[in-house]
Amino acid sequence: RLARAGHVTYKQTHQAIYDRRNALSSAHPFSARVLGQGHAFLYRQGMVCIQTGDIVRISDVRSSDTVQLNLTAIIQPMLESAFAESSCFKLSLMYYSDGILAVYAEAESLTNSGHLFVISTTKDPGRVVKAFRIVTSSKLFVRHNSQYLYYGTHTGVGDDGHHKWEISGVSLDEQLPLIDSKRPLLFEDFHGTDIGSTVAFEIHNDYFYAVSNQGTFQVEEVDWTSFYHCVKFPLYNPVDVEMEKDKCVYRRQHVQGPIHDSWTDLSLQLSERTNEVMIVESRREWARASSRQSRTFYTSKFKVKPKCSSGESSPSKNASETFLLPENDLFVDVLDSTNKPNWMPTPLQHTSSRHPEFSLDVTSPRTFMLARTKFRAYNYSCTSFLDLVEDDRCCNDPSLPPCLRIRVGSRREASLNIPPLNSKGKGRADEAEPTFDDFTQYQNSPIRMWPPPASRCPCSKRLHNILNPPLASGPSHSRTVIGVLDERTLVYMVKPGRSYNPSDDSALGTVVVVDFTRPWKETDSTPTPLLHKTDAGNSVEDDGNASCWQWNLGQNRLCKTGMCH
Ligand SMILES: *[C@@H]1O[C@H](CO)[C@@H](O)[C@H](O)[C@H]1NC(C)=O
Ligand SMILES: *[C@@H]1O[C@H](CO)[C@@H](O)[C@H](O)[C@H]1NC(C)=O
Ligand SMILES: *[C@@H]1O[C@H](CO)[C@@H](O)[C@H](O)[C@H]1NC(C)=O
Ligand SMILES: *[C@@H]1O[C@H](CO)[C@@H](O)[C@H](O)[C@H]1NC(C)=O
């Protein structure tokens, strides 16, 4: 897009795309720095919003543009005049997109009810675009673009009497009013309450997308197949008849083994190649009920059925017609009318839909337990996963907590001259194992850890100091990490671990930015392909700035080994 608009050349953009994919999938960032301290942060579209008390600082990670807003000064007069509310309230950053920040203000005396303020940060910074009351805010989330804002709460009540997600929209642009916004949309057949683990909501291409990996609310005694539920509707018209749904996007067969739910991550990502929305789920499973757990990153196309025409016949009440059932399965005979089993034969799949953390030839891989894995992400476009782990084998300093390190694994389509992986296991007569419609072979890269141990060289030591900021509460052994990874940058905040007392909210955290893109100005002047940078690259100590590290080509002043990246 930048090249089309004439801002940079196609050569630069190609190199930039190549650089960042290569840098991310091989764990070779271009820079790392401490951005500042705060209580909470958001990161999206290259902009970091850091909140410290009343103040929110919105800065571009790739330039020095910064806007600072005093939220109390913006919100308090409005709360008092427009809503006649008390002046004691708590502020939470909800979402940032397209130069607009959504902030939720909750009165301290009245929890679970408050006001959402939509504040411009670019045109006329501090202008309140919209403000309205949210009656009950349980599980509140916000997604918006420059035209429409949607928020959801887990407060609806479905036909079955259980709580359901309710989604409401407002227009942020007077020229583009919502066609119908009277009532919130109730997500009736859509289960799961944990955003990022059992449900995900996103706005892409002027549609609102929602996915859930939970089949039903009840536990079915007999069940075979798990599905994703997908829901989509156009932003300008949030009404039931515009909702397109599909609750039968194949997910997995239960016979594939139990899932370690604490590791499940669910997201909706846009394919850079096709602009399609993909469901990306990472699951740690005990493969076919064995004792070995392994993590796999699954991708499926987000799919909805075309809208039902009103004349379509209602679902048949005849159970034996409604449910598809497996043949030759002992359990079919024990079903009765109260069961609502799900079954679907395993569909033909593409090999790209499953990316195992370790390839078959890795016999005893090093893994990190959940408590040491502080952040997890998968990037579909780079076919890479990135974990932020606490590595107790990195630096032998018992007085310090284990080092935070980035752990990256990726895979690529193997080129033709690479022998196919062990083809053992193909053609097993096991119905849970998918059959693939292609024969693409993949090569997993070795899992890489970054940065190298601090003892390696001065700039490794500096990197450790940047990635492991000291906690305000002293070198406590427990810390919380909240992170966001997009296609180019990892931004995370390190805070003291939860102590479950009110002081948790007032604890300051440090925001660290690890960037996988080369700064634009350098792009054209470095013809050396990055692939060889392990041989040529070196880091320099830029004027002794301890809170900032940048990878530099060919300058060797301090680190003789040049292996800091
Ligand atoms: C923000 O504004 C409020 C209300 O005007 C004021 O009391 C407070 O001191 C301001 N905060 C800062 C850090 O300037
Ligand atoms: C239900 O299906 C069974 C088997 O196909 C059939 O015999 C029966 O008549 C159907 N009942 C209804 C109410 O459609
Ligand atoms: C992965 O990359 C895509 C496109 O490059 C980006 O939009 C997305 O935010 C990234 N997602 C994660 C979880 O890293
Ligand atoms: C170090 O770099 C950071 C981030 O670029 C900057 O804010 C800070 O002022 C620099 N410190 C020194 C001593 O130059």
mmCIF file of N, CA and C and ligand atoms in Angstrom, residues 316 318 320-321, ligand 2:
data_model
loop_
_atom_site.group_PDB
_atom_site.id
_atom_site.type_symbol
_atom_site.label_atom_id
_atom_site.label_comp_id
_atom_site.label_asym_id
_atom_site.label_seq_id
_atom_site.Cartn_x
_atom_site.Cartn_y
_atom_site.Cartn_z
ATOM 1 N N SER A 316 -36.046 -29.895 11.223
ATOM 2 C CA SER A 316 -36.924 -31.035 11.511
ATOM 3 C C SER A 316 -36.800 -31.450 12.970
ATOM 4 N N ASN A 318 -37.321 -34.420 13.875
ATOM 5 C CA ASN A 318 -37.016 -35.839 13.868
ATOM 6 C C ASN A 318 -35.520 -36.060 14.127
ATOM 7 N N SER A 320 -33.538 -38.523 14.254
ATOM 8 C CA SER A 320 -32.721 -39.370 13.399
ATOM 9 C C SER A 320 -32.444 -38.695 12.055
ATOM 10 N N GLU A 321 -33.172 -37.616 11.767
ATOM 11 C CA GLU A 321 -32.854 -36.881 10.546
ATOM 12 C C GLU A 321 -31.924 -35.711 10.847
HETATM 13 C C1 LIG B 2 -38.571 -39.846 11.600
HETATM 14 O O1 LIG B 2 -37.698 -40.654 10.829
HETATM 15 C C2 LIG B 2 -38.043 -42.011 10.808
HETATM 16 C C3 LIG B 2 -36.931 -42.771 10.082
HETATM 17 O O2 LIG B 2 -36.532 -42.094 8.914
HETATM 18 C C4 LIG B 2 -39.418 -42.165 10.117
HETATM 19 O O3 LIG B 2 -39.821 -43.544 10.132
HETATM 20 C C5 LIG B 2 -40.443 -41.338 10.876
HETATM 21 O O4 LIG B 2 -41.698 -41.381 10.201
HETATM 22 C C6 LIG B 2 -39.960 -39.869 11.007
HETATM 23 N N1 LIG B 2 -40.900 -39.122 11.856
HETATM 24 C C7 LIG B 2 -41.306 -37.904 11.559
HETATM 25 C C8 LIG B 2 -42.196 -37.267 12.579
HETATM 26 O O5 LIG B 2 -40.978 -37.322 10.550
#
